[in-house]
Amino acid sequence: MSDNLNTNQNDNDLSIPIKAAADARDVVALVDLIDPLPRSEALRELLHLSVEDRVLVLSLVPAELAAQLVEEAPSETAADLVEGLTAIRAAEIMDELDSDVQADLIGDLDEDNAEAILSEMDVEDAADVRRLVTYDDDTAGGLMVAEAFSFSDTQTVGKVLRDLASDDDDFERYRGQHPYIVDEDGKPVGVVSLRGLLTSKRSDLLTSIMTPPLTVPVDMPLFNLEDLFDEHAFLGIPVVEADGKLVGVVSRAAVSAAALERSESESLKRQGVVGDELRSMPTWLRSRRRLAWLSANIVLNILAASVISAYEETLLAVIAIAVFLPMVSDMSGCSGNQAVGVTMRELSLGLVRPSDAFRVWLKEVSVGIINGIALGILIGIVAWIWKGSPALGLVIGLALALNTILAVSIGGVVPLLLKRVGQDPAVASGPLLTTITDMAGFFFVLSLAALMMPWLV
Amino acid sequence: MSDNLNTNQNDNDLSIPIKAAADARDVVALVDLIDPLPRSEALRELLHLSVEDRVLVLSLVPAELAAQLVEEAPSETAADLVEGLTAIRAAEIMDELDSDVQADLIGDLDEDNAEAILSEMDVEDAADVRRLVTYDDDTAGGLMVAEAFSFSDTQTVGKVLRDLASDDDDFERYRGQHPYIVDEDGKPVGVVSLRGLLTSKRSDLLTSIMTPPLTVPVDMPLFNLEDLFDEHAFLGIPVVEADGKLVGVVSRAAVSAAALERSESESLKRQGVVGDELRSMPTWLRSRRRLAWLSANIVLNILAASVISAYEETLLAVIAIAVFLPMVSDMSGCSGNQAVGVTMRELSLGLVRPSDAFRVWLKEVSVGIINGIALGILIGIVAWIWKGSPALGLVIGLALALNTILAVSIGGVVPLLLKRVGQDPAVASGPLLTTITDMAGFFFVLSLAALMMPWLV
C-alpha cells in the first residue's frame, strides 16, 4: 500500500479558519492559511466551503494563487469557480494561466460569461484563446499552448542567446521548448539545439545550425501524440495548421496529463459515472446524471428478468434453483468483466485494434474453457452438498461453465466491436455484457433444469 | 469518440513478413519492416509472434531498436522478452536504457537471470541498478534516474557550458535537468538556471550564481511527487538519501508515466484483473490469476445466496418475486458502484481522505434518497403492470429504494474505510459492495414479501 504523507499529516479542518479570514476580508491571514498547503490540499479545503465562500476566497487572494487553485480543480469545478467571479477578476486570474488552460476554461463557461471575460483580457491573449477553443480537446490543437519560442530565418544565434538570458516575463512560458525557426510564411523550417547554440558564434545565422523539425498537425489525436513522445525524447513538438503555419507547441507534460485524465474518466464511465462527477457539485445534478445511466440499465435488467419469467413453472418445481440464479449470472458477469478490462487495457496501450477481434476471441476462449470448467466443478459441488441433489449440482455447474465461456468470449470482443461501430467502449461494454450474461445465465440454468426435471424432483 | 489514425491505417498483418525475415536472419529486411512503425505498433506485431520468434527478433535487430521495444512493453512482457535472450545480448540492450528502466526490468527478472545480466553490464551502471532496485517502485527512489547533471562547488560556469556543448554520449541522459551543485560530501547545495549561465562570465564560480535547490527524499511517494510537479514548473527534482547525499533525479515525465500506469492498473483491479494481464501471456497464468479472484468471489456469492435459501417458502408462495430478485440486487450494485467510482476518483485527485468518511456519506445519502425514490417508483410500476399486482409493485419498489440508499452509502464510504485499514480500495471495494447489496437486496425483497404475504397471494 502506498503510504501517503498527505493523508497522515494535518488532518484538522482548515476550512473553518479559512472561512473566518475570508469573512473578515483578512487577505494576509488567508494567504498564510492557504499558501503553505500543497495545491491539491488547498483545493480540498476550498471545496469544503459553500459556493459563495469559494468565490469570495478567490476574489481576495493574489491572482497567481487563485490561478493555481483554479488550475488544480477538475474542469467543471474550475468553470463553476470562475463563473462566480466578476469578469475583471476572472480575467486577472486568466492572465496567470497558460493559453491551453485558458482555452479549456473558456470552453467550459457559458457563452455570455466567456465573452465578458475575454473582453477584459489582453487582446492578443484573447485572440489566442478564441482560436484554441475551436480545436477538439484531445488533439494537438486542443492540448498545445499558442506561445511558441520562434525566430525568423534571418535571425542569429546571438538573438536567441539574448532572448534566453533576458528576464522577460514570457520566458517561463517557453520552458522546455527549443527555438523554432519559421520562414516568412510562418512555416517552421528548423529547430536548433542548445548544444548548437553554445558551440556557434553569436553572429552565425540560425539557419546555418538548424535541423529539420518534427511537426504535428493540429488535429493529431492524443493517442498518436503519446506514441510520438514515447519514441522521441522531445519535451515539446511544434504544431502546424493545415496550411503549414506554426500555431503552437504541444508539450510532453500536457500530453501526459491528458492521457491520465482520459484513463481516469474511462474508468469512471465503466462504473456508470458519466461526466466526471465530484461531490462538490450540486446534488440534483449528480443525481440526474447517475439516474440517466441507471434508467437505461433498468430496461436491460427487465430484458434479462423476462427469461426467468418465462420459466416460472420450472422454478416452482425446483425452488432451490432460485438460490443459484443470481450466483451463476453474477459469477459469469465477473468473468466477462475481467475480459473487458484486459481488452480495454490493450486498447489503451495500442496493442489491439478492432480488426483483432477474432484473435482476441481465440485467446479468450481458452481461458474461458479452463475457468469455466474449474468454476463449474466448484459451484456444482457446492450445489450438490448444499441442496443434497447431484442432478442440481450438474445443472448449476454445467450452466456456469457454459456461461463463463460465453461471458469471456463476449467480454473480450465487445469493446472492439463497439469501437468499430463508433461507440465508446468504456460506457457501453459493461451494461451490454451484463445483460447478455444475465440472460444467458438464467437461460442455461432454467433450460437445463427443465431438461433434467425427472432427476431434479 | 477519438478517431484514431493508427487504427485505420495499415491494418495488414506485418507479423508474417517479420517472422520470415527473422527466420532468414535478414537483419536489413527486419529493420525495414519494424523501424518505420510507431513503437506501440511494432510491439503489437512482435507480440503476435511466438515467444521464440520474439526473442529471435530482439537478438537480430540493433540494440537501440530492441531497447525501444523492450521499453514500450508492459513490465511483465518486457521481463519475459529479456529472459529469453543471452545475458550478453540482454546487457547490450540494457545499455541503451535509462537507469530507472534498467532497475524496473532487473527487478522483474528472476534472481539468477538478473545476476547474469548485471555481470555483463558496465560495472558502474550495474552498481547503479543494484542500488535502484532496492527502492519501492512508486517512490522518488524507484522513479529516479541515477545519473544527475552535477558539478562540484569549486567548478565554474565555463565548465558547465563546455559540458553542455560537448557531444558526450551521456548528454542526452540529462535532458531537462538543470546543473546541480554538490558540496564535498555529495550534498546538493544549489541549482543554476540556463539564464544564470548565459548572463555570467565563464570564469564565475557556480556557487556565485546558484539558488538553493528543492530536493525530495528517496522514499517520497508518487502522490506527493505529483503534487510537487503540479506546483512547480521543474522538469526534474534532485533526490537525496537520508544522509542528504544526491543520489539521482526524478523527472516530470517519469512521475506522469507512473501516475498513468497506476490509474490503469487500478481500473483493471476494480474489474478483478490483478497483476496487469496481457493476452500475450501464457494461458495458464492468465487463467490462474483470474481464477484466484473469482474463487474468492464465489464464497461471497454463496453468502448472498444463503439469504434466498432462507426464504424459499416465501418464494414458493409468490414465485413472481424470483423474477425481480436479480434486478433489485443488480440495480443497487450499479448505484453503489457509481458511488465507489466517484470516491476512487476523489481519492486519486487528493480531494478526500479516510477521515472524510462522514462528510462523504452525507453527500452520498442525499443522492441515494433521490435516486432510490425515482428508481423504486419506476421498478414498482413495472412490477405492478407486468405481474398485475399492486402489492408486488410496492414490495419491489420499496426494496429497491431502501437498497439503493444503502448501496450508495456503502459505496461512497467503503473505499475510504478500506484505505484506513490499509487495504487496496481498488481491489476490494467492488466485491465487498456487491456482496452487501446482494444480501441486503434479497433480504429487503423477501422479508417485505413475507410481511405483505396476505396481499400478495
mmCIF file of C-alpha atoms in Angstrom, chain B residues 17-350:
data_model
loop_
_atom_site.group_PDB
_atom_site.id
_atom_site.type_symbol
_atom_site.label_atom_id
_atom_site.label_comp_id
_atom_site.label_asym_id
_atom_site.label_seq_id
_atom_site.Cartn_x
_atom_site.Cartn_y
_atom_site.Cartn_z
ATOM 1 C CA PRO B 17 6.878 -10.937 -43.120
ATOM 2 C CA ILE B 18 8.618 -10.136 -39.808
ATOM 3 C CA LYS B 19 8.759 -13.827 -38.962
ATOM 4 C CA ALA B 20 10.013 -14.649 -42.470
ATOM 5 C CA ALA B 21 12.798 -12.056 -42.220
ATOM 6 C CA ALA B 22 13.772 -13.303 -38.763
ATOM 7 C CA ASP B 23 13.856 -16.928 -39.935
ATOM 8 C CA ALA B 24 16.080 -15.889 -42.856
ATOM 9 C CA ARG B 25 18.303 -13.919 -40.392
ATOM 10 C CA ASP B 26 17.762 -10.954 -42.768
ATOM 11 C CA VAL B 27 18.552 -8.052 -40.423
ATOM 12 C CA VAL B 28 18.143 -5.356 -43.097
ATOM 13 C CA ALA B 29 14.656 -6.558 -44.035
ATOM 14 C CA LEU B 30 13.739 -6.851 -40.379
ATOM 15 C CA VAL B 31 14.767 -3.286 -39.592
ATOM 16 C CA ASP B 32 12.983 -2.051 -42.742
ATOM 17 C CA LEU B 33 9.783 -3.702 -41.515
ATOM 18 C CA ILE B 34 9.943 -2.683 -37.856
ATOM 19 C CA ASP B 35 11.729 0.648 -37.712
ATOM 20 C CA PRO B 36 9.156 2.741 -39.627
ATOM 21 C CA LEU B 37 6.335 1.654 -37.288
ATOM 22 C CA PRO B 38 5.321 3.633 -34.203
ATOM 23 C CA ARG B 39 6.834 1.709 -31.305
ATOM 24 C CA SER B 40 3.449 0.643 -29.891
ATOM 25 C CA GLU B 41 2.552 -0.830 -33.253
ATOM 26 C CA ALA B 42 5.916 -2.542 -33.655
ATOM 27 C CA LEU B 43 5.417 -4.096 -30.216
ATOM 28 C CA ARG B 44 1.915 -5.187 -31.185
ATOM 29 C CA GLU B 45 3.327 -7.034 -34.238
ATOM 30 C CA LEU B 46 6.078 -8.567 -32.106
ATOM 31 C CA LEU B 47 3.546 -9.911 -29.600
ATOM 32 C CA HIS B 48 1.725 -11.673 -32.432
ATOM 33 C CA LEU B 49 4.781 -13.911 -32.829
ATOM 34 C CA SER B 50 5.575 -16.956 -30.715
ATOM 35 C CA VAL B 51 7.807 -16.411 -27.689
ATOM 36 C CA GLU B 52 10.801 -17.951 -29.504
ATOM 37 C CA ASP B 53 10.307 -15.718 -32.532
ATOM 38 C CA ARG B 54 10.019 -12.597 -30.371
ATOM 39 C CA VAL B 55 13.359 -13.392 -28.769
ATOM 40 C CA LEU B 56 14.907 -14.134 -32.166
ATOM 41 C CA VAL B 57 13.818 -10.719 -33.487
ATOM 42 C CA LEU B 58 15.264 -8.950 -30.442
ATOM 43 C CA SER B 59 18.558 -10.790 -30.884
ATOM 44 C CA LEU B 60 18.836 -9.710 -34.506
ATOM 45 C CA VAL B 61 17.847 -6.031 -34.648
ATOM 46 C CA PRO B 62 20.192 -3.239 -33.469
ATOM 47 C CA ALA B 63 20.338 -2.987 -29.668
ATOM 48 C CA GLU B 64 18.843 0.521 -29.713
ATOM 49 C CA LEU B 65 15.707 -0.629 -31.555
ATOM 50 C CA ALA B 66 15.443 -3.709 -29.344
ATOM 51 C CA ALA B 67 15.703 -1.452 -26.292
ATOM 52 C CA GLN B 68 12.870 0.754 -27.564
ATOM 53 C CA LEU B 69 10.644 -2.300 -27.998
ATOM 54 C CA VAL B 70 11.522 -3.629 -24.546
ATOM 55 C CA GLU B 71 10.845 -0.203 -23.027
ATOM 56 C CA GLU B 72 7.478 0.046 -24.799
ATOM 57 C CA ALA B 73 6.374 -3.351 -23.471
ATOM 58 C CA PRO B 74 4.409 -3.597 -20.209
ATOM 59 C CA SER B 75 6.732 -4.677 -17.416
ATOM 60 C CA GLU B 76 5.992 -8.405 -17.246
ATOM 61 C CA THR B 77 6.168 -8.793 -21.009
ATOM 62 C CA ALA B 78 9.466 -6.919 -21.022
ATOM 63 C CA ALA B 79 10.865 -9.290 -18.407
ATOM 64 C CA ASP B 80 9.735 -12.307 -20.446
ATOM 65 C CA LEU B 81 11.406 -10.918 -23.550
ATOM 66 C CA VAL B 82 14.681 -10.253 -21.764
ATOM 67 C CA GLU B 83 14.730 -13.633 -20.020
ATOM 68 C CA GLY B 84 14.769 -15.373 -23.399
ATOM 69 C CA LEU B 85 17.923 -13.583 -24.528
ATOM 70 C CA THR B 86 21.526 -14.463 -23.767
ATOM 71 C CA ALA B 87 22.956 -12.457 -20.868
ATOM 72 C CA ILE B 88 25.408 -10.710 -23.195
ATOM 73 C CA ARG B 89 22.687 -9.621 -25.596
ATOM 74 C CA ALA B 90 20.408 -8.572 -22.733
ATOM 75 C CA ALA B 91 23.220 -6.451 -21.297
ATOM 76 C CA GLU B 92 23.721 -4.757 -24.699
ATOM 77 C CA ILE B 93 20.042 -3.848 -24.743
ATOM 78 C CA MET B 94 20.176 -2.705 -21.118
ATOM 79 C CA ASP B 95 22.984 -0.290 -22.006
ATOM 80 C CA GLU B 96 20.537 1.612 -24.211
ATOM 81 C CA LEU B 97 18.013 2.160 -21.409
ATOM 82 C CA ASP B 98 17.819 4.771 -18.635
ATOM 83 C CA SER B 99 18.839 3.549 -15.202
ATOM 84 C CA ASP B 100 15.252 3.704 -13.858
ATOM 85 C CA VAL B 101 14.047 1.454 -16.671
ATOM 86 C CA GLN B 102 17.040 -0.862 -16.162
ATOM 87 C CA ALA B 103 16.191 -1.176 -12.480
ATOM 88 C CA ASP B 104 12.492 -1.882 -13.170
ATOM 89 C CA LEU B 105 13.470 -4.614 -15.601
ATOM 90 C CA ILE B 106 16.113 -6.210 -13.364
ATOM 91 C CA GLY B 107 13.614 -6.147 -10.506
ATOM 92 C CA ASP B 108 11.136 -8.145 -12.596
ATOM 93 C CA LEU B 109 13.634 -10.876 -13.583
ATOM 94 C CA ASP B 110 14.344 -13.955 -11.511
ATOM 95 C CA GLU B 111 17.481 -13.610 -9.451
ATOM 96 C CA ASP B 112 19.833 -15.836 -11.488
ATOM 97 C CA ASN B 113 18.916 -14.121 -14.724
ATOM 98 C CA ALA B 114 19.293 -10.697 -13.145
ATOM 99 C CA GLU B 115 22.765 -11.557 -11.793
ATOM 100 C CA ALA B 116 23.913 -12.964 -15.126
ATOM 101 C CA ILE B 117 22.870 -9.784 -16.940
ATOM 102 C CA LEU B 118 24.296 -7.422 -14.310
ATOM 103 C CA SER B 119 27.657 -9.177 -14.515
ATOM 104 C CA GLU B 120 27.766 -8.469 -18.268
ATOM 105 C CA MET B 121 26.906 -4.786 -17.845
ATOM 106 C CA ASP B 122 29.200 -1.818 -17.355
ATOM 107 C CA VAL B 123 30.388 -2.046 -13.723
ATOM 108 C CA GLU B 124 29.244 1.443 -12.785
ATOM 109 C CA ASP B 125 25.830 1.038 -14.431
ATOM 110 C CA ALA B 126 25.369 -2.311 -12.705
ATOM 111 C CA ALA B 127 26.185 -0.709 -9.339
ATOM 112 C CA ASP B 128 23.555 1.992 -10.009
ATOM 113 C CA VAL B 129 20.965 -0.640 -10.861
ATOM 114 C CA ARG B 130 21.758 -2.724 -7.772
ATOM 115 C CA ARG B 131 21.099 0.382 -5.691
ATOM 116 C CA LEU B 132 17.959 1.477 -7.581
ATOM 117 C CA VAL B 133 16.209 -1.900 -7.268
ATOM 118 C CA THR B 134 16.241 -1.539 -3.500
ATOM 119 C CA TYR B 135 13.750 1.369 -3.635
ATOM 120 C CA ASP B 136 9.986 0.898 -3.770
ATOM 121 C CA ASP B 137 8.511 1.318 -7.251
ATOM 122 C CA ASP B 138 6.219 4.256 -6.602
ATOM 123 C CA THR B 139 8.673 6.417 -4.651
ATOM 124 C CA ALA B 140 11.183 9.049 -5.732
ATOM 125 C CA GLY B 141 13.936 6.419 -5.434
ATOM 126 C CA GLY B 142 12.060 3.943 -7.621
ATOM 127 C CA LEU B 143 11.242 6.558 -10.259
ATOM 128 C CA MET B 144 14.533 8.473 -10.450
ATOM 129 C CA VAL B 145 17.452 8.021 -12.809
ATOM 130 C CA ALA B 146 20.776 7.620 -11.033
ATOM 131 C CA GLU B 147 22.524 9.984 -13.454
ATOM 132 C CA ALA B 148 22.464 13.571 -12.159
ATOM 133 C CA PHE B 149 23.893 16.541 -14.056
ATOM 134 C CA SER B 150 26.026 17.553 -11.092
ATOM 135 C CA PHE B 151 29.062 19.752 -10.547
ATOM 136 C CA SER B 152 31.271 20.386 -7.539
ATOM 137 C CA ASP B 153 31.124 23.674 -5.664
ATOM 138 C CA THR B 154 34.603 24.574 -6.884
ATOM 139 C CA GLN B 155 33.719 24.478 -10.589
ATOM 140 C CA THR B 156 32.937 27.385 -12.904
ATOM 141 C CA VAL B 157 30.263 28.458 -15.381
ATOM 142 C CA GLY B 158 32.701 27.681 -18.185
ATOM 143 C CA LYS B 159 32.860 24.020 -17.117
ATOM 144 C CA VAL B 160 29.078 23.647 -17.367
ATOM 145 C CA LEU B 161 28.956 25.366 -20.773
ATOM 146 C CA ARG B 162 31.727 23.097 -22.042
ATOM 147 C CA ASP B 163 29.848 20.036 -20.764
ATOM 148 C CA LEU B 164 26.601 21.235 -22.345
ATOM 149 C CA ALA B 165 28.362 21.800 -25.650
ATOM 150 C CA SER B 166 30.272 18.516 -25.677
ATOM 151 C CA ASP B 167 28.835 15.724 -27.741
ATOM 152 C CA ASP B 168 29.316 13.286 -24.909
ATOM 153 C CA ASP B 169 27.028 10.275 -25.166
ATOM 154 C CA ASP B 170 25.805 10.908 -21.653
ATOM 155 C CA PHE B 171 24.496 14.323 -22.611
ATOM 156 C CA GLU B 172 21.110 13.032 -23.701
ATOM 157 C CA ARG B 173 20.590 11.483 -20.277
ATOM 158 C CA TYR B 174 20.487 14.864 -18.612
ATOM 159 C CA ARG B 175 17.791 16.288 -20.878
ATOM 160 C CA GLY B 176 15.544 18.513 -18.867
ATOM 161 C CA GLN B 177 17.867 18.604 -15.868
ATOM 162 C CA HIS B 178 19.421 21.765 -14.528
ATOM 163 C CA PRO B 179 23.038 21.694 -13.354
ATOM 164 C CA TYR B 180 23.064 20.789 -9.650
ATOM 165 C CA ILE B 181 25.945 21.867 -7.417
ATOM 166 C CA VAL B 182 27.065 19.414 -4.715
ATOM 167 C CA ASP B 183 29.464 20.011 -1.834
ATOM 168 C CA GLU B 184 32.396 17.763 -0.888
ATOM 169 C CA ASP B 185 30.021 15.398 0.983
ATOM 170 C CA GLY B 186 27.890 14.946 -2.126
ATOM 171 C CA LYS B 187 25.019 17.013 -0.748
ATOM 172 C CA PRO B 188 23.202 19.292 -3.201
ATOM 173 C CA VAL B 189 23.719 22.917 -2.228
ATOM 174 C CA GLY B 190 22.429 24.770 -5.268
ATOM 175 C CA VAL B 191 20.984 24.739 -8.757
ATOM 176 C CA VAL B 192 21.800 27.125 -11.591
ATOM 177 C CA SER B 193 19.418 28.311 -14.307
ATOM 178 C CA LEU B 194 20.172 28.453 -18.005
ATOM 179 C CA ARG B 195 19.623 32.202 -17.809
ATOM 180 C CA GLY B 196 22.191 32.419 -14.992
ATOM 181 C CA LEU B 197 24.738 30.538 -17.129
ATOM 182 C CA LEU B 198 24.210 32.782 -20.144
ATOM 183 C CA THR B 199 24.453 36.041 -18.233
ATOM 184 C CA SER B 200 27.608 35.157 -16.267
ATOM 185 C CA LYS B 201 31.279 35.165 -17.137
ATOM 186 C CA ARG B 202 32.829 31.783 -17.907
ATOM 187 C CA SER B 203 35.250 32.241 -15.025
ATOM 188 C CA ASP B 204 32.483 32.830 -12.440
ATOM 189 C CA LEU B 205 32.149 30.170 -9.770
ATOM 190 C CA LEU B 206 28.897 28.219 -9.947
ATOM 191 C CA THR B 207 28.357 28.964 -6.255
ATOM 192 C CA SER B 208 28.093 32.660 -7.109
ATOM 193 C CA ILE B 209 25.005 32.227 -9.312
ATOM 194 C CA MET B 210 23.282 29.223 -7.748
ATOM 195 C CA THR B 211 19.971 29.273 -5.869
ATOM 196 C CA PRO B 212 19.038 26.772 -3.109
ATOM 197 C CA PRO B 213 17.657 23.579 -4.668
ATOM 198 C CA LEU B 214 14.338 21.897 -3.970
ATOM 199 C CA THR B 215 15.122 18.254 -3.125
ATOM 200 C CA VAL B 216 12.989 15.236 -2.269
ATOM 201 C CA PRO B 217 13.860 12.202 -0.110
ATOM 202 C CA VAL B 218 14.224 8.799 -1.824
ATOM 203 C CA ASP B 219 11.108 7.500 -0.085
ATOM 204 C CA MET B 220 8.737 10.316 -1.115
ATOM 205 C CA PRO B 221 5.625 8.621 -2.514
ATOM 206 C CA LEU B 222 4.289 9.151 -6.048
ATOM 207 C CA PHE B 223 1.252 11.056 -4.769
ATOM 208 C CA ASN B 224 3.402 13.791 -3.203
ATOM 209 C CA LEU B 225 5.670 13.948 -6.240
ATOM 210 C CA GLU B 226 2.612 14.594 -8.418
ATOM 211 C CA ASP B 227 1.680 17.479 -6.128
ATOM 212 C CA LEU B 228 5.180 18.952 -6.306
ATOM 213 C CA PHE B 229 5.326 18.840 -10.092
ATOM 214 C CA ASP B 230 1.834 20.362 -10.210
ATOM 215 C CA GLU B 231 3.032 23.297 -8.163
ATOM 216 C CA HIS B 232 6.437 23.859 -9.734
ATOM 217 C CA ALA B 233 7.345 24.070 -13.395
ATOM 218 C CA PHE B 234 10.526 21.996 -12.882
ATOM 219 C CA LEU B 235 11.270 19.219 -15.355
ATOM 220 C CA GLY B 236 13.251 17.307 -12.744
ATOM 221 C CA ILE B 237 13.867 17.365 -8.993
ATOM 222 C CA PRO B 238 17.064 16.076 -7.326
ATOM 223 C CA VAL B 239 16.612 13.119 -4.969
ATOM 224 C CA VAL B 240 18.593 12.742 -1.750
ATOM 225 C CA GLU B 241 19.276 9.820 0.587
ATOM 226 C CA ALA B 242 18.567 10.033 4.325
ATOM 227 C CA ASP B 243 22.132 11.336 4.830
ATOM 228 C CA GLY B 244 21.452 14.243 2.439
ATOM 229 C CA LYS B 245 23.584 12.888 -0.444
ATOM 230 C CA LEU B 246 22.405 13.459 -4.043
ATOM 231 C CA VAL B 247 21.575 10.032 -5.491
ATOM 232 C CA GLY B 248 19.552 10.826 -8.610
ATOM 233 C CA VAL B 249 16.955 12.963 -10.325
ATOM 234 C CA VAL B 250 13.258 12.234 -10.676
ATOM 235 C CA SER B 251 11.738 13.685 -13.839
ATOM 236 C CA ARG B 252 8.286 15.062 -14.506
ATOM 237 C CA ALA B 253 7.960 12.519 -17.321
ATOM 238 C CA ALA B 254 8.703 9.542 -15.040
ATOM 239 C CA VAL B 255 6.166 10.778 -12.487
ATOM 240 C CA SER B 256 3.465 11.267 -15.148
ATOM 241 C CA ALA B 257 4.102 7.846 -16.617
ATOM 242 C CA ALA B 258 3.881 6.207 -13.196
ATOM 243 C CA ALA B 259 0.644 8.061 -12.412
ATOM 244 C CA LEU B 260 -0.882 6.862 -15.678
ATOM 245 C CA GLU B 261 0.238 3.295 -15.014
ATOM 246 C CA ARG B 262 -1.230 3.367 -11.506
ATOM 247 C CA SER B 263 -4.536 4.714 -12.800
ATOM 248 C CA GLU B 264 -4.770 1.993 -15.434
ATOM 249 C CA SER B 265 -3.794 -0.762 -13.082
ATOM 250 C CA GLU B 266 -6.363 0.417 -10.504
ATOM 251 C CA SER B 267 -9.086 0.418 -13.082
ATOM 252 C CA LEU B 268 -8.148 -3.163 -14.029
ATOM 253 C CA LYS B 269 -8.114 -4.284 -10.424
ATOM 254 C CA ARG B 270 -11.636 -2.929 -9.996
ATOM 255 C CA GLN B 271 -12.711 -5.403 -12.655
ATOM 256 C CA GLY B 272 -10.977 -8.276 -10.963
ATOM 257 C CA VAL B 273 -7.836 -8.393 -13.076
ATOM 258 C CA VAL B 274 -4.939 -8.316 -10.650
ATOM 259 C CA GLY B 275 -1.375 -8.153 -11.977
ATOM 260 C CA ASP B 276 -1.576 -6.330 -15.303
ATOM 261 C CA GLU B 277 -2.576 -9.177 -17.592
ATOM 262 C CA LEU B 278 -1.889 -9.073 -21.311
ATOM 263 C CA ARG B 279 -3.172 -11.631 -23.803
ATOM 264 C CA SER B 280 0.380 -12.355 -24.918
ATOM 265 C CA MET B 281 0.985 -14.027 -21.537
ATOM 266 C CA PRO B 282 0.647 -17.816 -21.212
ATOM 267 C CA THR B 283 -2.962 -19.022 -20.958
ATOM 268 C CA TRP B 284 -2.456 -20.975 -17.719
ATOM 269 C CA LEU B 285 -1.010 -17.895 -15.996
ATOM 270 C CA ARG B 286 -3.876 -15.651 -17.127
ATOM 271 C CA SER B 287 -6.364 -18.318 -16.172
ATOM 272 C CA ARG B 288 -4.861 -18.920 -12.724
ATOM 273 C CA ARG B 289 -4.723 -15.229 -11.815
ATOM 274 C CA ARG B 290 -8.291 -14.596 -12.840
ATOM 275 C CA LEU B 291 -9.463 -17.705 -11.003
ATOM 276 C CA ALA B 292 -7.848 -16.588 -7.760
ATOM 277 C CA TRP B 293 -10.078 -13.514 -7.686
ATOM 278 C CA LEU B 294 -13.162 -15.375 -8.935
ATOM 279 C CA SER B 295 -12.854 -18.116 -6.311
ATOM 280 C CA ALA B 296 -12.904 -15.545 -3.545
ATOM 281 C CA ASN B 297 -15.948 -14.090 -5.248
ATOM 282 C CA ILE B 298 -17.745 -17.444 -5.203
ATOM 283 C CA VAL B 299 -17.566 -17.509 -1.415
ATOM 284 C CA LEU B 300 -19.127 -14.048 -1.240
ATOM 285 C CA ASN B 301 -21.823 -15.145 -3.681
ATOM 286 C CA ILE B 302 -22.692 -18.167 -1.569
ATOM 287 C CA LEU B 303 -23.057 -15.844 1.421
ATOM 288 C CA ALA B 304 -25.528 -13.680 -0.534
ATOM 289 C CA ALA B 305 -27.430 -16.665 -1.927
ATOM 290 C CA SER B 306 -27.925 -18.069 1.545
ATOM 291 C CA VAL B 307 -30.394 -15.234 2.139
ATOM 292 C CA ILE B 308 -32.558 -16.532 -0.714
ATOM 293 C CA SER B 309 -32.233 -20.043 0.609
ATOM 294 C CA ALA B 310 -33.625 -18.905 3.975
ATOM 295 C CA TYR B 311 -36.779 -17.583 2.290
ATOM 296 C CA GLU B 312 -37.578 -20.454 -0.080
ATOM 297 C CA GLU B 313 -41.108 -20.742 1.292
ATOM 298 C CA THR B 314 -41.881 -17.105 0.608
ATOM 299 C CA LEU B 315 -40.556 -17.562 -2.901
ATOM 300 C CA LEU B 316 -42.678 -20.677 -3.457
ATOM 301 C CA ALA B 317 -45.787 -18.730 -2.393
ATOM 302 C CA VAL B 318 -45.082 -15.812 -4.765
ATOM 303 C CA ILE B 319 -42.828 -17.164 -7.478
ATOM 304 C CA ALA B 320 -43.047 -13.877 -9.450
ATOM 305 C CA ILE B 321 -40.616 -12.439 -6.900
ATOM 306 C CA ALA B 322 -37.855 -14.622 -8.337
ATOM 307 C CA VAL B 323 -38.020 -12.515 -11.494
ATOM 308 C CA PHE B 324 -37.204 -9.351 -9.549
ATOM 309 C CA LEU B 325 -34.569 -10.644 -7.126
ATOM 310 C CA PRO B 326 -31.613 -10.298 -9.519
ATOM 311 C CA MET B 327 -32.974 -6.941 -10.773
ATOM 312 C CA VAL B 328 -33.043 -5.365 -7.318
ATOM 313 C CA SER B 329 -29.589 -6.601 -6.376
ATOM 314 C CA ASP B 330 -28.069 -5.728 -9.738
ATOM 315 C CA MET B 331 -29.561 -2.224 -9.907
ATOM 316 C CA SER B 332 -28.393 -1.394 -6.386
ATOM 317 C CA GLY B 333 -24.983 -2.831 -7.173
ATOM 318 C CA CYS B 334 -24.757 -0.398 -10.101
ATOM 319 C CA SER B 335 -25.825 2.556 -7.934
ATOM 320 C CA GLY B 336 -23.265 1.589 -5.309
ATOM 321 C CA ASN B 337 -20.533 1.212 -7.904
ATOM 322 C CA GLN B 338 -21.197 4.736 -9.125
ATOM 323 C CA ALA B 339 -20.532 5.972 -5.602
ATOM 324 C CA VAL B 340 -17.370 3.818 -5.419
ATOM 325 C CA GLY B 341 -16.210 5.321 -8.716
ATOM 326 C CA VAL B 342 -16.652 8.891 -7.512
ATOM 327 C CA THR B 343 -14.834 8.186 -4.244
ATOM 328 C CA MET B 344 -11.965 6.445 -6.040
ATOM 329 C CA ARG B 345 -11.635 9.482 -8.316
ATOM 330 C CA GLU B 346 -11.711 11.917 -5.435
ATOM 331 C CA LEU B 347 -9.111 9.791 -3.634
ATOM 332 C CA SER B 348 -6.820 9.846 -6.645
ATOM 333 C CA LEU B 349 -7.279 13.631 -7.020
ATOM 334 C CA GLY B 350 -6.479 14.019 -3.322
#
